[in-house]
Amino acid sequence: MMPDDELKDFLDHKAAYYQSRWFIDQDPVQIPHLFSKKEDIEIAAFFAATLAWGKRASILIKCHELMRGMDMAPHDFILNASPRERKGLSSFVYRTFNSVDLNYFFTALHHIYRQHDGLYPLFLEGFEQEGIKGALAHFRQIFFSFNPPGRTGKHVANILKNSSAKRLNMFLRWMVRPDSPVDFGLWPKIEVSQLLIPLDLHVGRVARSLNLLSRKQNDFKSVLELTNRLAVFRPNDPVFYDYALFGLGVYEKF
């Protein structure tokens, strides 16, 4: 077990290495990096994060397929696609996410951009009421308020049921963190210091091996424990260390 000062130096070095332009080329974050318009970036990022489970090569193939199906203009597609244009994606499937889920995502996002002015105001509304936990809970509540199919609920994490919300927290990292070659920093009114670590199997395994996490489950309580522990090293930006933990787990098999 390393002393805290040595552990911080180690994590700082690894995080700085993996938070690099080359990282984009092998990660689902490359999908929103295809775009320059804010709303296109947000929507592409939301879909990329939603589908970010399994092998990264497979995730990227399906995300590129989805963007092409939306004519490489996701915001315009969400707002204006006809039923016939949506039907062009009726064969889309990735693991358990299929066209039924995709069609509901289109519907929900259409309402969110028409009625709530987009994803950022919706997350911000929850954040201003109850911090980052409020943002995650409020978003899910609104997202599933448009008569969803029963099967679709599993594709957006519910922190009220102790889900780690890995994909939503990764999406927020992409949207909120500024001054990064990987993350976009598009949502400045959500505080970087309040972001939560995107906890998956790799991050959890490395965190436990470094004695940063004591809980055995990868759940929301573990997310809070690990984020609070990392905040000791970098209180203004604890999720910076997501790069270190993820990189150590995926690339170095730590």
XYZ file of C-alpha atoms in Angstrom:
254
model
C 0.000 0.000 0.000
C 1.468 3.336 -1.107
C 1.448 6.399 1.154
C -1.048 9.023 -0.007
C 1.589 11.368 -1.421
C 3.112 8.599 -3.539
C -0.305 7.360 -4.607
C -1.331 10.857 -5.669
C 1.852 11.263 -7.738
C 1.246 7.870 -9.346
C -2.387 8.659 -10.210
C -1.526 12.163 -11.440
C 1.063 10.725 -13.806
C -1.243 8.012 -15.153
C -4.249 10.336 -15.534
C -2.183 12.910 -17.432
C -0.926 10.167 -19.751
C -4.358 8.781 -20.607
C -6.080 12.168 -20.848
C -4.601 12.643 -24.320
C -5.782 13.051 -27.889
C -4.732 9.504 -28.757
C -7.205 8.179 -26.173
C -10.107 9.476 -28.290
C -9.304 7.197 -31.216
C -10.013 4.036 -29.212
C -12.886 5.228 -27.013
C -16.616 5.913 -27.503
C -15.874 9.592 -26.835
C -14.695 9.704 -30.452
C -18.375 9.741 -31.510
C -19.240 13.220 -30.151
C -15.838 14.397 -31.390
C -17.179 13.899 -34.916
C -19.275 17.048 -34.457
C -18.803 20.758 -33.782
C -22.367 21.927 -33.081
C -23.130 21.884 -29.347
C -26.445 20.028 -29.658
C -24.972 17.443 -32.032
C -22.154 16.807 -29.553
C -24.599 16.399 -26.649
C -26.898 13.979 -28.457
C -24.059 11.959 -29.996
C -22.396 11.764 -26.578
C -25.614 10.638 -24.915
C -26.073 7.804 -27.385
C -22.390 6.834 -27.243
C -22.507 6.700 -23.457
C -25.760 4.732 -23.503
C -24.236 2.080 -25.767
C -20.872 2.039 -23.957
C -20.878 -1.484 -22.608
C -19.128 -4.514 -24.006
C -16.154 -4.475 -26.366
C -15.116 -0.992 -27.373
C -14.629 -2.010 -31.016
C -18.243 -3.224 -31.176
C -19.507 -0.088 -29.425
C -17.772 2.111 -31.982
C -19.144 0.161 -34.941
C -22.713 0.493 -33.701
C -22.348 4.150 -32.724
C -21.015 5.054 -36.167
C -23.906 3.103 -37.698
C -26.366 5.067 -35.582
C -24.847 8.434 -36.491
C -25.005 7.551 -40.196
C -28.625 6.533 -39.710
C -29.257 10.035 -38.380
C -27.569 11.516 -41.478
C -24.641 12.705 -39.339
C -26.917 15.449 -38.010
C -28.326 14.081 -34.735
C -29.896 17.318 -33.484
C -31.757 17.953 -36.729
C -32.827 14.307 -36.833
C -34.157 14.399 -33.274
C -36.179 17.536 -33.984
C -37.400 16.882 -37.498
C -37.168 13.222 -38.530
C -40.364 11.842 -40.037
C -41.769 8.437 -39.049
C -40.415 7.117 -42.349
C -36.928 8.417 -41.551
C -37.052 6.879 -38.093
C -38.137 3.605 -39.670
C -34.834 3.548 -41.520
C -33.275 2.568 -38.188
C -35.857 -0.105 -37.369
C -33.256 -2.877 -37.662
C -30.819 -1.229 -35.258
C -29.743 -3.416 -32.358
C -26.792 -3.526 -29.995
C -26.851 -6.215 -27.344
C -30.167 -5.681 -25.485
C -30.752 -2.183 -26.916
C -33.032 -2.496 -29.927
C -35.245 -0.412 -32.210
C -38.035 -0.233 -29.616
C -35.629 1.405 -27.185
C -34.120 3.593 -29.888
C -37.504 4.890 -31.017
C -38.372 5.846 -27.447
C -35.006 7.600 -27.053
C -35.833 9.597 -30.187
C -39.237 10.515 -28.739
C -37.888 11.495 -25.331
C -35.042 13.553 -26.753
C -37.442 15.295 -29.144
C -39.605 16.387 -26.207
C -36.567 17.343 -24.126
C -35.171 19.612 -26.849
C -38.591 21.085 -27.626
C -39.944 21.462 -24.078
C -36.821 21.798 -21.908
C -34.451 23.485 -24.387
C -32.151 20.486 -24.352
C -30.189 18.107 -22.169
C -28.099 20.761 -20.444
C -31.014 22.776 -18.988
C -32.642 19.532 -17.861
C -29.578 18.263 -16.007
C -28.890 21.754 -14.670
C -32.396 22.047 -13.247
C -31.866 18.938 -11.148
C -28.331 19.977 -10.222
C -29.446 23.358 -8.923
C -32.064 21.691 -6.738
C -30.089 18.787 -5.259
C -26.573 18.695 -6.649
C -25.256 15.952 -8.900
C -27.496 13.283 -7.390
C -30.459 15.523 -8.097
C -29.283 15.982 -11.681
C -29.100 12.221 -12.270
C -32.463 11.502 -10.639
C -34.289 14.438 -12.233
C -33.010 13.585 -15.689
C -34.218 10.005 -15.454
C -37.623 11.076 -14.136
C -38.200 13.447 -17.053
C -36.659 11.147 -19.649
C -39.165 8.420 -18.812
C -42.212 10.674 -18.655
C -43.292 10.184 -22.281
C -45.061 6.801 -22.075
C -41.985 4.547 -22.367
C -42.070 0.836 -23.180
C -41.469 -1.233 -20.068
C -38.319 -2.769 -21.486
C -36.543 0.562 -22.051
C -36.099 1.619 -18.417
C -33.049 -0.589 -17.965
C -31.063 1.514 -20.421
C -30.902 4.606 -18.181
C -29.506 4.069 -14.690
C -31.601 4.713 -11.593
C -29.471 5.929 -8.692
C -32.532 5.729 -6.437
C -32.110 1.958 -6.763
C -28.383 2.215 -5.962
C -27.173 1.904 -9.564
C -23.622 3.094 -10.155
C -24.868 5.108 -13.171
C -21.511 4.563 -14.863
C -22.675 5.643 -18.315
C -24.505 8.757 -17.138
C -21.539 9.815 -15.021
C -19.237 9.288 -17.995
C -21.575 11.377 -20.154
C -21.487 14.152 -17.552
C -17.695 13.978 -17.398
C -17.584 14.481 -21.161
C -20.000 17.411 -21.058
C -18.748 19.249 -17.967
C -14.954 19.015 -17.619
C -13.180 21.914 -19.369
C -9.545 22.296 -20.412
C -9.277 18.689 -21.506
C -8.235 17.240 -24.881
C -10.890 14.552 -24.401
C -13.810 16.123 -22.493
C -15.784 19.019 -23.962
C -16.545 21.466 -21.136
C -19.854 22.491 -22.742
C -21.877 22.721 -19.515
C -20.126 25.293 -17.331
C -22.833 25.779 -14.691
C -22.467 22.210 -13.415
C -19.501 22.153 -11.054
C -16.617 19.885 -11.982
C -15.928 19.277 -8.297
C -19.368 17.671 -7.959
C -18.961 15.089 -10.736
C -18.957 11.412 -9.786
C -16.553 8.720 -10.912
C -17.862 6.485 -13.734
C -17.501 3.181 -11.915
C -17.200 0.009 -13.980
C -15.480 -3.339 -13.508
C -12.058 -2.024 -14.555
C -12.190 1.097 -12.406
C -13.541 -0.829 -9.433
C -10.881 -3.524 -9.664
C -8.008 -1.038 -9.865
C -9.472 1.156 -7.096
C -9.681 -1.822 -4.752
C -6.159 -2.960 -5.585
C -4.923 0.534 -4.638
C -6.997 0.545 -1.436
C -9.095 3.439 -2.698
C -12.375 1.521 -2.388
C -13.459 -0.866 0.352
C -16.968 -1.813 -0.824
C -17.129 -4.955 -2.938
C -20.188 -3.996 -4.994
C -20.001 -1.630 -7.945
C -23.010 0.399 -6.843
C -23.870 4.017 -6.123
C -22.559 3.819 -2.561
C -19.217 2.707 -3.983
C -19.300 5.587 -6.463
C -19.652 8.038 -3.583
C -16.945 6.322 -1.526
C -14.440 6.291 -4.375
C -15.208 9.839 -5.527
C -14.791 11.150 -1.989
C -11.497 9.320 -1.652
C -10.189 10.767 -4.918
C -11.363 14.235 -3.889
C -8.723 14.143 -1.146
C -6.098 14.271 -3.907
C -7.869 16.678 -6.255
C -10.880 18.344 -4.599
C -11.721 20.547 -7.571
C -11.712 17.674 -10.087
C -11.800 14.167 -8.561
C -13.000 12.489 -11.776
C -9.716 13.440 -13.435
C -8.541 10.164 -11.930
C -11.054 8.209 -13.980
C -8.409 8.337 -16.696
C -5.827 6.764 -14.414
C -8.054 4.016 -13.027
C -9.635 3.142 -16.364
C -6.334 3.272 -18.232
C -4.591 1.097 -15.667
C -7.391 -1.446 -15.866
C -7.921 -1.578 -19.635
C -4.476 -0.902 -21.067
C -2.170 -2.125 -18.328
C -4.320 -4.937 -16.857
C -3.376 -3.589 -13.424
